[in-house]
Coordinates of C-alpha atoms in Angstrom, one line a residue:
X523 CA 0.1 -0.2 -0.1
X524 CA 1.5 3.5 -0.9
X525 CA 1.3 6.4 1.3
X526 CA -0.9 9.6 0.8
X527 CA 2.5 11.6 -0.2
X528 CA 3.6 8.7 -2.6
X529 CA 0.6 9.2 -4.1
X530 CA 0.7 12.3 -4.6
X531 CA 4.3 12.6 -5.8
X532 CA 3.0 9.4 -8.6
X533 CA 0.6 11.7 -10.0
X534 CA 2.0 14.4 -9.8
X535 CA 4.9 13.0 -12.5
X536 CA 2.0 11.4 -14.6
X537 CA 0.7 15.0 -15.1
X538 CA 4.6 16.4 -15.6
X539 CA 4.5 13.8 -18.4
X540 CA 0.8 14.3 -19.7
X541 CA 1.8 18.4 -19.9
X542 CA 5.4 17.8 -21.7
X543 CA 3.7 14.9 -24.4
X544 CA 0.9 17.2 -25.3
X545 CA 2.9 20.4 -25.8
X546 CA 5.1 18.1 -27.9
X547 CA 2.1 17.2 -29.8
X548 CA 0.3 20.7 -30.0
X549 CA 4.0 22.3 -31.3
X550 CA 4.4 20.0 -34.4
X551 CA 0.6 20.7 -35.4
X552 CA 0.9 24.4 -35.1
X553 CA 4.7 24.4 -36.8
X554 CA 3.4 22.2 -39.3
X555 CA 0.0 23.0 -40.2
X556 CA -0.4 26.9 -39.4
X557 CA 3.5 28.3 -39.6
X558 CA 4.3 25.6 -42.2
X559 CA 8.2 25.9 -40.9
X560 CA 10.0 22.9 -41.5
X561 CA 13.2 24.7 -40.2
X562 CA 12.1 25.0 -37.0
X563 CA 10.6 21.5 -37.1
X564 CA 14.1 20.2 -37.4
X565 CA 15.3 22.4 -35.1
X566 CA 13.4 21.7 -32.4
X567 CA 13.6 17.4 -33.4
X568 CA 9.7 17.2 -34.1
X569 CA 8.9 14.8 -36.5
X570 CA 5.7 12.9 -37.6
X571 CA 7.1 9.8 -35.3
X572 CA 7.4 12.3 -32.4
X573 CA 3.7 13.3 -32.7
X574 CA 2.6 9.6 -33.2
X575 CA 4.7 8.8 -29.6
X576 CA 2.9 11.8 -28.2
X577 CA -0.1 10.6 -28.9
X578 CA 0.4 7.5 -27.9
X579 CA 1.2 8.9 -24.4
X580 CA -1.6 10.8 -24.1
X581 CA -3.6 8.0 -25.0
X582 CA -2.1 5.7 -22.3
X583 CA -2.8 8.3 -19.8
X584 CA -6.7 8.8 -20.7
X585 CA -7.7 5.1 -20.7
X586 CA -4.5 2.8 -19.9
X587 CA -3.5 4.3 -17.0
X588 CA -6.6 4.5 -15.0
X589 CA -7.4 1.2 -15.3
X590 CA -4.1 -0.1 -14.4
X591 CA -3.9 2.3 -11.4
X592 CA -6.6 0.9 -9.4
X593 CA -4.7 -2.4 -9.1
X594 CA -1.1 -0.9 -9.2
X595 CA -0.1 2.4 -8.9
X596 CA 3.4 2.3 -9.6
X597 CA 3.5 -0.2 -12.8
X598 CA 0.8 2.4 -14.1
X599 CA 3.3 5.2 -13.8
X600 CA 6.5 2.8 -14.2
X601 CA 4.9 2.0 -17.8
X602 CA 3.8 5.9 -18.7
X603 CA 7.6 6.8 -17.4
X604 CA 8.9 4.2 -20.3
X605 CA 6.7 5.5 -23.0
X606 CA 7.8 8.5 -21.9
X607 CA 11.9 8.3 -21.9
X608 CA 11.1 6.4 -26.2
X609 CA 9.5 10.0 -26.7
X610 CA 12.6 12.2 -25.1
X611 CA 15.0 10.2 -26.7
X612 CA 13.4 10.3 -30.6
X613 CA 13.3 14.1 -29.7
X614 CA 17.1 13.9 -28.8
X615 CA 18.1 11.5 -31.9
X616 CA 16.0 14.2 -33.8
X617 CA 17.2 17.3 -32.8
X618 CA 20.5 16.4 -33.1
X619 CA 23.1 19.3 -31.9
X620 CA 20.4 21.9 -32.2
X621 CA 19.8 24.1 -29.1
X622 CA 16.0 22.8 -29.7
X623 CA 17.7 19.5 -27.8
X624 CA 17.8 21.7 -24.5
X625 CA 13.7 20.8 -24.5
X626 CA 14.1 17.2 -24.1
X627 CA 17.2 17.5 -22.3
X628 CA 15.1 19.4 -19.7
X629 CA 12.6 16.7 -19.8
X630 CA 15.4 13.7 -19.3
X631 CA 16.5 16.0 -16.3
X632 CA 13.1 15.8 -14.8
X633 CA 12.7 12.1 -15.5
X634 CA 15.5 11.8 -13.6
X635 CA 14.4 13.5 -10.8
X636 CA 11.4 11.4 -10.7
X637 CA 13.5 8.0 -11.3
X638 CA 14.1 7.3 -8.1
X639 CA 10.3 7.4 -7.1
X640 CA 10.7 3.6 -8.4
X641 CA 13.6 2.5 -6.0
X642 CA 17.5 3.0 -6.1
X643 CA 17.6 0.2 -9.1
X644 CA 15.4 2.2 -11.3
X645 CA 17.5 5.7 -10.1
X646 CA 20.8 3.6 -11.4
X647 CA 18.8 1.9 -14.2
X648 CA 18.0 5.7 -15.3
X649 CA 21.6 6.7 -15.7
X650 CA 22.6 3.3 -17.4
X651 CA 20.3 3.6 -19.9
X652 CA 21.3 7.1 -20.4
X653 CA 24.9 6.2 -21.2
X654 CA 23.7 3.4 -23.8
X655 CA 21.9 5.9 -25.6
X656 CA 24.8 8.3 -25.7
X657 CA 27.1 5.0 -26.7
X658 CA 24.8 4.2 -29.6
X659 CA 24.3 7.6 -31.1
X660 CA 28.3 8.4 -30.9
X661 CA 28.9 5.8 -33.4
X662 CA 30.4 3.0 -30.4
X663 CA 33.1 5.3 -29.5
X664 CA 33.7 7.5 -26.3
X665 CA 35.9 9.2 -27.9
X666 CA 33.8 11.4 -30.0
X667 CA 31.0 12.0 -27.3
X668 CA 30.7 16.2 -27.5
X669 CA 30.1 18.3 -23.9
X670 CA 26.6 18.4 -24.5
X671 CA 26.4 14.6 -24.0
X672 CA 28.9 14.6 -21.1
X673 CA 26.7 17.4 -19.4
X674 CA 23.3 14.7 -20.0
X675 CA 25.3 11.9 -18.8
X676 CA 26.5 13.6 -15.2
X677 CA 24.0 15.3 -15.0
X678 CA 21.5 12.1 -15.0
X679 CA 23.3 11.0 -12.4
X680 CA 23.7 13.9 -10.1
X681 CA 19.7 14.2 -10.4
X682 CA 18.9 10.8 -10.1
X683 CA 21.4 10.0 -7.4
X684 CA 20.8 13.0 -5.4
X685 CA 17.3 12.9 -5.3
X686 CA 16.9 9.3 -4.4
X687 CA 19.3 9.6 -1.5
X688 CA 17.9 12.8 -0.1
X689 CA 14.6 13.0 -0.9
X690 CA 12.7 9.9 -2.2
X691 CA 14.7 7.3 -0.2
X692 CA 14.0 9.3 3.0
X693 CA 10.3 10.1 1.9
X694 CA 9.5 6.6 2.2
X695 CA 12.0 5.2 4.6
X696 CA 9.5 7.2 6.9
X697 CA 6.8 5.8 5.2
X698 CA 7.8 2.4 5.8
X699 CA 8.7 3.0 9.1
X700 CA 5.3 4.5 9.8
X701 CA 3.3 1.7 7.7
X702 CA 5.9 -1.2 9.4
X703 CA 5.1 0.0 12.8
X704 CA 1.3 -0.1 12.4
X705 CA 1.6 -3.6 11.0
X706 CA 3.4 -4.9 13.5
X707 CA 0.9 -3.2 16.3
X708 CA -2.1 -4.1 14.0
X709 CA -0.5 -8.0 14.4
X710 CA 0.0 -8.2 18.0
X711 CA -3.4 -6.5 18.6
X712 CA -5.1 -8.9 16.1
X713 CA -2.8 -11.6 17.9
X714 CA -4.5 -10.8 21.2
X715 CA -7.6 -10.3 20.1
X716 CA -7.8 -13.6 18.7
X717 CA -5.8 -15.7 21.4
X718 CA -8.7 -13.9 24.0
X719 CA -11.7 -14.8 22.0
X720 CA -10.4 -18.2 21.2
X721 CA -9.7 -18.9 24.8
X722 CA -12.7 -17.2 26.4
X723 CA -15.4 -19.7 23.7
X724 CA -17.3 -22.2 25.3
X725 CA -17.2 -24.6 22.9
X726 CA -14.1 -26.9 22.2
X727 CA -12.0 -25.8 19.3
X728 CA -9.2 -28.2 17.8
X729 CA -7.4 -27.3 14.3
X730 CA -5.7 -29.8 12.6
X731 CA -3.8 -29.8 9.2
X732 CA -4.0 -32.6 6.2
X733 CA -1.8 -34.9 8.1
X734 CA -3.8 -34.5 11.1
X735 CA -1.9 -33.3 13.8
X736 CA -3.0 -30.8 15.8
X737 CA -2.2 -27.1 15.4
X738 CA -4.7 -25.3 17.5
X739 CA -6.8 -26.3 21.0
X740 CA -8.5 -23.9 23.3
X741 CA -8.5 -24.3 26.9
X742 CA -12.4 -25.8 26.5
X743 CA -11.4 -28.2 23.8
X744 CA -8.7 -29.2 26.3
X745 CA -10.9 -29.5 29.4
X746 CA -13.4 -31.8 27.4
X747 CA -10.1 -34.3 26.3
X748 CA -8.3 -34.0 29.3
X749 CA -5.6 -33.2 27.4
X750 CA -3.1 -30.4 28.3
X751 CA -2.3 -27.6 25.4
X752 CA 1.5 -27.8 25.0
X753 CA 0.8 -31.9 25.5
X754 CA -1.2 -32.2 22.3
X755 CA -0.4 -30.0 19.9
X756 CA 1.6 -31.7 16.9
X757 CA -0.1 -35.0 18.5
X758 CA -2.5 -36.9 16.1
X759 CA -6.3 -35.8 16.6
X760 CA -7.6 -39.0 16.4
X761 CA -5.3 -39.6 19.7
X762 CA -6.5 -36.6 21.3
X763 CA -10.3 -36.6 20.1
X764 CA -11.5 -40.1 21.1
X765 CA -15.0 -40.3 19.7
X766 CA -17.7 -43.5 19.8
X767 CA -21.0 -43.6 19.3
X768 CA -23.6 -42.2 22.2
X769 CA -24.1 -46.3 23.1
X770 CA -21.1 -46.7 23.5
X771 CA -20.1 -48.7 20.2
X772 CA -17.6 -48.1 17.9
X773 CA -17.5 -46.0 15.0
X774 CA -17.2 -47.4 11.9
X775 CA -13.4 -47.5 10.7
X776 CA -14.0 -46.9 7.4
X777 CA -15.9 -43.9 7.6
X778 CA -13.2 -41.7 9.4
X779 CA -14.9 -38.6 10.3
X780 CA -12.0 -36.1 10.3
X781 CA -10.7 -37.2 7.0
X782 CA -14.3 -36.3 5.3
X783 CA -13.6 -32.4 5.5
X784 CA -10.4 -33.1 4.1
X785 CA -11.1 -35.4 1.0
X786 CA -14.4 -34.5 0.3
X787 CA -14.7 -30.8 1.1
X788 CA -17.5 -31.7 3.4
X789 CA -18.5 -30.5 6.9
X790 CA -19.2 -33.3 9.9
X791 CA -22.1 -32.7 11.8
X792 CA -22.7 -35.4 14.4
X793 CA -23.6 -35.8 18.2
X794 CA -21.3 -38.7 19.6
X795 CA -19.6 -39.7 23.1
X796 CA -16.7 -38.5 24.0
X797 CA -13.7 -40.3 26.1
X798 CA -10.6 -38.1 27.8
X799 CA -7.5 -39.1 28.8
X800 CA -8.6 -39.6 31.7
X801 CA -11.9 -41.5 31.2
X802 CA -13.8 -38.9 31.6
X803 CA -17.1 -39.4 28.9
X804 CA -19.1 -36.8 28.1
X805 CA -21.9 -36.5 24.9
X806 CA -20.8 -33.6 22.1
X807 CA -22.3 -32.0 19.0
X808 CA -19.2 -32.2 16.9
X809 CA -19.0 -30.1 14.0
X810 CA -16.2 -30.4 11.7
X811 CA -15.1 -27.7 8.3
X812 CA -12.5 -27.9 6.2
X813 CA -10.3 -25.1 5.9
X814 CA -10.3 -23.7 2.3
X815 CA -7.6 -21.3 0.8
X816 CA -9.6 -19.2 -2.0
X817 CA -9.4 -18.6 -4.7
X818 CA -7.5 -22.0 -5.6
X819 CA -9.8 -24.0 -3.3
X820 CA -6.7 -25.5 -1.4
X821 CA -7.6 -27.4 1.6
X822 CA -5.3 -26.7 4.3
X823 CA -6.6 -28.6 7.3
X824 CA -10.0 -28.2 9.0
X825 CA -11.4 -26.9 12.3
X826 CA -13.6 -29.1 14.7
X827 CA -15.8 -27.3 17.1
X828 CA -17.1 -29.8 20.7
X829 CA -19.9 -28.7 22.5
X830 CA -20.8 -30.6 25.6
X831 CA -24.3 -31.7 25.2
X832 CA -24.6 -33.8 27.9
X833 CA -27.0 -32.0 30.3
X834 CA -29.1 -31.3 27.4
X835 CA -29.2 -35.1 26.5
X836 CA -30.0 -35.9 30.0
X837 CA -32.9 -33.4 30.0
X838 CA -34.2 -34.8 26.8
X839 CA -34.0 -38.2 28.0
X840 CA -36.0 -37.3 30.9
X841 CA -39.0 -35.6 28.9
X842 CA -38.6 -38.8 26.6
X843 CA -38.9 -41.0 29.4
X844 CA -42.1 -38.8 31.1
X845 CA -43.7 -38.9 27.6
X846 CA -43.1 -42.7 27.2
X847 CA -44.4 -43.3 30.8
X848 CA -47.4 -41.2 30.6
X849 CA -48.5 -42.1 27.3
X850 CA -48.0 -45.7 28.5
X851 CA -50.2 -45.3 31.7
X852 CA -53.2 -43.4 29.7
X853 CA -53.3 -45.4 27.3
X854 CA -54.5 -48.2 29.7
X855 CA -58.0 -46.4 30.7
X856 CA -58.2 -44.8 26.9
X857 CA -58.2 -48.6 25.8
X858 CA -60.8 -49.1 28.8
X859 CA -63.0 -46.4 27.5
X860 CA -63.0 -47.0 23.6
X861 CA -64.0 -51.1 24.9
X862 CA -66.9 -49.7 26.7
X863 CA -68.0 -46.9 24.0
X864 CA -67.8 -49.8 21.4
X865 CA -70.1 -52.1 23.8
X866 CA -72.6 -49.7 24.2
X867 CA -72.6 -48.9 20.2
X868 CA -72.9 -52.8 19.9
X869 CA -76.9 -53.4 19.3
X870 CA -76.4 -56.9 20.1
X871 CA -75.5 -55.6 24.0
X872 CA -77.1 -52.5 24.8
X873 CA -80.1 -50.7 23.1
X874 CA -79.9 -46.9 22.6
X875 CA -81.8 -44.0 20.9
X876 CA -80.4 -42.4 17.6
X877 CA -79.5 -39.0 19.2
X878 CA -77.3 -41.1 22.0
X879 CA -75.7 -43.0 19.5
X880 CA -74.6 -40.2 17.9
X881 CA -73.0 -38.7 20.7
X882 CA -71.5 -41.9 21.6
X883 CA -70.3 -42.0 18.0
X884 CA -68.5 -39.1 18.4
X885 CA -67.0 -39.7 21.7
X886 CA -65.4 -42.9 20.5
X887 CA -64.3 -41.3 17.6
X888 CA -62.4 -39.0 20.0
X889 CA -61.0 -41.4 22.1
X890 CA -60.0 -43.0 19.3
X891 CA -58.0 -39.9 18.2
X892 CA -56.7 -39.9 21.9
X893 CA -55.5 -43.3 21.4
X894 CA -53.4 -42.5 18.5
X895 CA -51.9 -39.5 19.8
X896 CA -50.6 -41.5 23.0
X897 CA -49.3 -44.1 20.5
X898 CA -47.5 -41.7 18.4
X899 CA -45.9 -40.1 21.8
X900 CA -44.9 -43.3 23.0
X901 CA -43.5 -44.2 19.3
X902 CA -41.6 -40.8 18.9
X903 CA -40.0 -41.0 22.3
X904 CA -38.9 -44.7 21.5
X905 CA -37.4 -43.5 18.3
X906 CA -36.2 -40.7 19.9
X907 CA -34.0 -42.7 22.6
X908 CA -33.2 -46.5 20.1
X909 CA -35.6 -48.0 22.1
X910 CA -37.9 -48.7 18.7
X911 CA -38.6 -52.3 18.2
X912 CA -36.7 -53.9 15.3
X913 CA -36.7 -57.1 13.9
X914 CA -35.5 -57.0 10.5
X915 CA -35.5 -59.6 7.7
X916 CA -35.7 -60.0 3.9
X917 CA -39.0 -58.3 2.7
X918 CA -40.1 -58.0 -0.9
X919 CA -41.4 -54.7 -1.0
X920 CA -43.9 -55.7 -3.9
X921 CA -45.6 -58.7 -2.2
X922 CA -45.8 -56.0 1.2
X923 CA -47.5 -53.3 -1.6
X924 CA -50.0 -55.8 -3.0
X925 CA -51.1 -56.6 0.4
X926 CA -51.5 -53.2 1.6
X927 CA -53.4 -52.4 -1.5
X928 CA -55.9 -54.7 -0.4
X929 CA -56.2 -53.8 2.7
X930 CA -56.0 -49.8 2.5
X931 CA -58.6 -50.3 -0.7
X932 CA -61.5 -49.4 2.2
X933 CA -60.6 -46.5 3.4
X934 CA -60.4 -44.9 -0.6
X935 CA -63.9 -46.4 -1.4
X936 CA -65.1 -44.8 1.6
X937 CA -64.6 -41.5 0.3
X938 CA -65.2 -42.4 -3.1
X939 CA -61.7 -42.1 -4.6
X940 CA -59.5 -44.4 -6.7
X941 CA -57.1 -46.5 -5.7
X942 CA -54.3 -47.4 -8.3
X943 CA -51.4 -49.5 -7.9
X944 CA -48.2 -48.5 -10.3
X945 CA -45.5 -51.3 -10.8
X946 CA -42.3 -51.0 -12.9
X947 CA -42.8 -53.5 -16.0
X948 CA -39.8 -55.6 -16.0
X949 CA -40.0 -55.7 -19.9
X950 CA -38.9 -52.2 -20.8
X951 CA -38.8 -50.5 -17.0
X952 CA -40.2 -47.4 -18.3
X953 CA -44.0 -48.3 -18.4
X954 CA -46.7 -48.2 -15.5
X955 CA -49.6 -50.6 -15.4
X956 CA -52.9 -50.3 -13.4
X957 CA -53.9 -52.6 -10.3
X958 CA -56.3 -54.7 -12.3
X959 CA -53.9 -55.7 -14.3
X960 CA -51.0 -56.5 -11.8
X961 CA -51.4 -60.3 -12.3
X962 CA -50.7 -60.2 -16.3
X963 CA -46.9 -59.0 -16.3
X964 CA -43.7 -59.6 -14.5
X965 CA -42.6 -57.7 -11.9
X966 CA -38.9 -57.1 -10.5
X967 CA -38.6 -58.4 -7.3
X968 CA -37.2 -55.6 -5.0
X969 CA -35.5 -57.0 -2.0
X970 CA -34.5 -54.8 1.1
X971 CA -33.8 -55.9 4.6
X972 CA -36.3 -54.1 6.8
X973 CA -39.1 -55.0 9.7
X974 CA -42.4 -55.6 7.7
X975 CA -44.2 -54.0 10.3
X976 CA -42.1 -50.8 10.4
X977 CA -43.0 -50.7 6.6
X978 CA -46.6 -51.3 7.0
X979 CA -46.9 -48.3 9.7
X980 CA -45.0 -46.2 7.6
X981 CA -46.5 -46.9 4.1
X982 CA -50.2 -46.9 5.8
X983 CA -49.1 -43.5 7.7
X984 CA -48.5 -41.9 4.0
X985 CA -51.8 -43.8 2.6
X986 CA -54.1 -42.3 5.4
X987 CA -52.6 -38.5 5.2
X988 CA -53.2 -38.6 1.3
X989 CA -56.9 -40.2 1.6
X990 CA -57.5 -37.1 4.8
X991 CA -56.7 -34.5 2.9
X992 CA -58.0 -35.7 -0.6
X993 CA -61.6 -34.9 -1.1
X994 CA -62.0 -35.5 -5.0
X995 CA -59.3 -37.9 -7.4
X996 CA -57.2 -40.8 -6.6
X997 CA -54.6 -42.4 -4.7
X998 CA -51.5 -44.0 -5.9
X999 CA -49.1 -46.5 -4.9
X1000 CA -45.5 -46.6 -6.7
X1001 CA -42.8 -49.1 -6.6
X1002 CA -39.5 -48.8 -8.9
X1003 CA -36.2 -48.5 -8.8
X1004 CA -32.4 -49.6 -10.0
X1005 CA -30.2 -51.9 -9.2
X1006 CA -29.1 -50.1 -5.9
X1007 CA -31.9 -48.6 -4.6
X1008 CA -36.1 -49.6 -3.8
X1009 CA -38.4 -47.0 -4.4
X1010 CA -41.7 -46.8 -3.0
X1011 CA -44.3 -43.6 -3.7
X1012 CA -47.7 -42.6 -2.7
X1013 CA -49.3 -39.8 -5.1
X1014 CA -52.3 -38.0 -4.0
X1015 CA -54.4 -35.2 -6.0
X1016 CA -55.0 -33.2 -2.9
X1017 CA -54.8 -29.5 -2.2
X1018 CA -50.9 -29.8 -2.5
X1019 CA -48.4 -28.4 0.0
X1020 CA -46.7 -25.0 -0.1
X1021 CA -42.9 -25.1 -1.1
X1022 CA -41.7 -23.3 2.5
X1023 CA -43.4 -25.9 4.3
X1024 CA -42.0 -28.7 2.4
X1025 CA -38.4 -28.6 4.2
X1026 CA -40.3 -28.9 7.8
X1027 CA -42.6 -31.6 6.8
X1028 CA -40.8 -34.5 8.9
X1029 CA -40.2 -32.4 11.8
X1030 CA -41.9 -33.1 15.2
X1031 CA -45.0 -31.5 15.9
X1032 CA -45.1 -29.4 12.7
X1033 CA -48.4 -29.5 10.6
X1034 CA -48.9 -27.5 7.4
X1035 CA -50.8 -24.2 8.7
X1036 CA -53.4 -23.2 5.7
X1037 CA -57.4 -23.5 5.1
X1038 CA -57.2 -26.5 3.8
X1039 CA -55.5 -28.2 6.8
X1040 CA -56.7 -26.9 9.6
X1041 CA -60.1 -29.0 9.5
X1042 CA -58.4 -32.1 9.2
X1043 CA -57.0 -33.6 13.0
X1044 CA -53.8 -35.0 13.0
X1045 CA -50.6 -35.0 16.1
X1046 CA -48.0 -33.7 13.9
X1047 CA -46.2 -36.8 15.0
X1048 CA -46.6 -39.1 11.5
X1049 CA -44.3 -38.0 9.4
X1050 CA -41.7 -37.6 12.0
X1051 CA -42.0 -41.3 13.1
X1052 CA -42.2 -42.2 9.3
X1053 CA -38.9 -40.3 9.0
X1054 CA -36.8 -41.6 11.6
X1055 CA -37.9 -45.3 10.8
X1056 CA -36.4 -45.0 7.2
X1057 CA -33.8 -43.2 8.7
X1058 CA -33.5 -46.7 10.9
X1059 CA -32.9 -48.6 7.5
X1060 CA -30.6 -46.1 5.8
X1061 CA -33.2 -45.0 3.4
X1062 CA -35.0 -41.3 2.8
X1063 CA -38.0 -40.0 2.9
X1064 CA -38.9 -36.9 1.2
X1065 CA -42.0 -35.1 -0.1
X1066 CA -42.5 -33.2 -3.5
X1067 CA -46.0 -31.2 -4.2
X1068 CA -46.9 -28.5 -6.4
X1069 CA -49.9 -26.4 -4.6
X1070 CA -53.4 -27.0 -6.0
X1071 CA -52.1 -30.2 -7.8
X1072 CA -51.4 -32.7 -5.2
X1073 CA -48.3 -34.3 -3.1
X1074 CA -45.8 -37.3 -3.7
X1075 CA -44.3 -39.0 -1.1
X1076 CA -41.0 -40.8 -1.8
X1077 CA -39.5 -43.5 0.0
X1078 CA -35.9 -44.6 -0.9
X1079 CA -34.6 -48.0 0.6
X1080 CA -31.4 -49.4 -0.4
X1081 CA -32.0 -52.6 -3.0
X1082 CA -30.9 -56.2 -1.9
X1083 CA -29.6 -58.1 -4.6
X1084 CA -31.6 -61.7 -5.1
X1085 CA -27.8 -63.6 -4.4
X1086 CA -27.9 -61.4 -1.2
X1087 CA -31.5 -61.8 -0.6
X1088 CA -31.1 -65.6 -0.7
X1089 CA -28.2 -65.6 2.0
X1090 CA -29.9 -63.3 4.5
X1091 CA -33.1 -65.9 4.1
X1092 CA -31.2 -68.8 5.0
X1093 CA -30.1 -66.9 8.3
X1094 CA -33.8 -66.3 9.3
X1095 CA -36.5 -68.7 10.7
X1096 CA -39.6 -69.6 8.8
X1097 CA -41.9 -67.4 10.6
X1098 CA -40.0 -64.6 10.3
X1099 CA -40.3 -64.1 6.4
X1100 CA -43.1 -61.9 4.5

């Protein structure tokens, strides 16, 4: 960065060269076009080539100089100085021994004065350049150099050397000292501020390089890992930050969390258990981000943020335990109430009038809804803490979908909706068939490894939602896939879901709030439970929708090869198979 004083002198030099070049151009045009004096032209060294050089100088200062000075002011001025030197040398050569050469000598002396602005090498180089010029114009012999040439050489040396030693050097030395002192002060201040901020952060901060060696560790990370800061520096991060799953199980060694940001430029966000050097164990929220140097996108390391969430996890566990216990205990009286209401509504057991029956019907429906709420609360609590019962085995999705289609058809018929089963055609893998023709085609076998009862729960939940929110049209259940993925989808012709709601659909207690959904009951837990179940089998669930046209919920699950499915079947008991 140049100081204010140096910027001013660069501008003064530039304006001086512009004025001299403009004066030369105007003089040529005036003598040639107006006075038509060839004698004066020759005496002053003015020529057509000199005019062209002057025009180039002016054009550069008008257009090139402003563009370059934004990036590098000294370079922009240096380029103009070189162009200006060409103009001066051309004038000196053309004017020869005429008195008019004095104009260019003065111009050259001015250039020598400013040559030191670029530093000592340029000041010395300018004098050397002058010697070369004199040597060439005197036919390679110093014996023929006349007195004015020696004046040019000696004057250039004195002016450039003197101005550099007594003006430019002192100016820049002062500026450099000021800049250097300011920079050192800034560096010391910034380093101290960074150190204070880093050590004040409550979260642990660990920075490691591409060889996994720790370069930085703050006091919070030191407390969590039970490693002194000085002892941890230079040690492999795997040895300092010892991680395992929340339940104590070892992490998959093939998926190195610390390597993922370095190799894939991906962020890592996990909740894990950290074991300290002396055996202390805490639950941490871990975020690891790559450190990328721009603009080459070079990864030089990664930074890990460790937050102790042990207390939050305990509080969450207490809430989950309360919800689980309360839901479990309240299901018993609710079930009893529902049973007595069912008996009251049974004509073979009791006789009631139509008005009382309508009241009991509403009470029965409310009791069923309350029972569903307790069941969903209990299931979500188990899904959160890993207590969800799971008995996976080999499932052929096509067979499961066929069974569910027959079981769920009654719900669509009750609302007078059309139901459609869409299955991939094996022959071309692009067409779809209606449920009425499904027995006439060869269908691919989509094997997966999951608990069939849990899958029934997910598909039924998605289907019930589709029926609940669709008043006219049809509900479609589809099955497709490729060599690696089996995809199941449930499509409806309902009101659709706004785009801003789609990212939040599978969050706990989230419900779309609009006029078409407020009248429909729900716990806000169904889709959350579906997501937890699908994630249990390394799958993915998402929704796509267009308002006014309907919604489609997709489920992707890892597909087993037929060979792998047969191997797993051989290890199952006959009662486990679907």
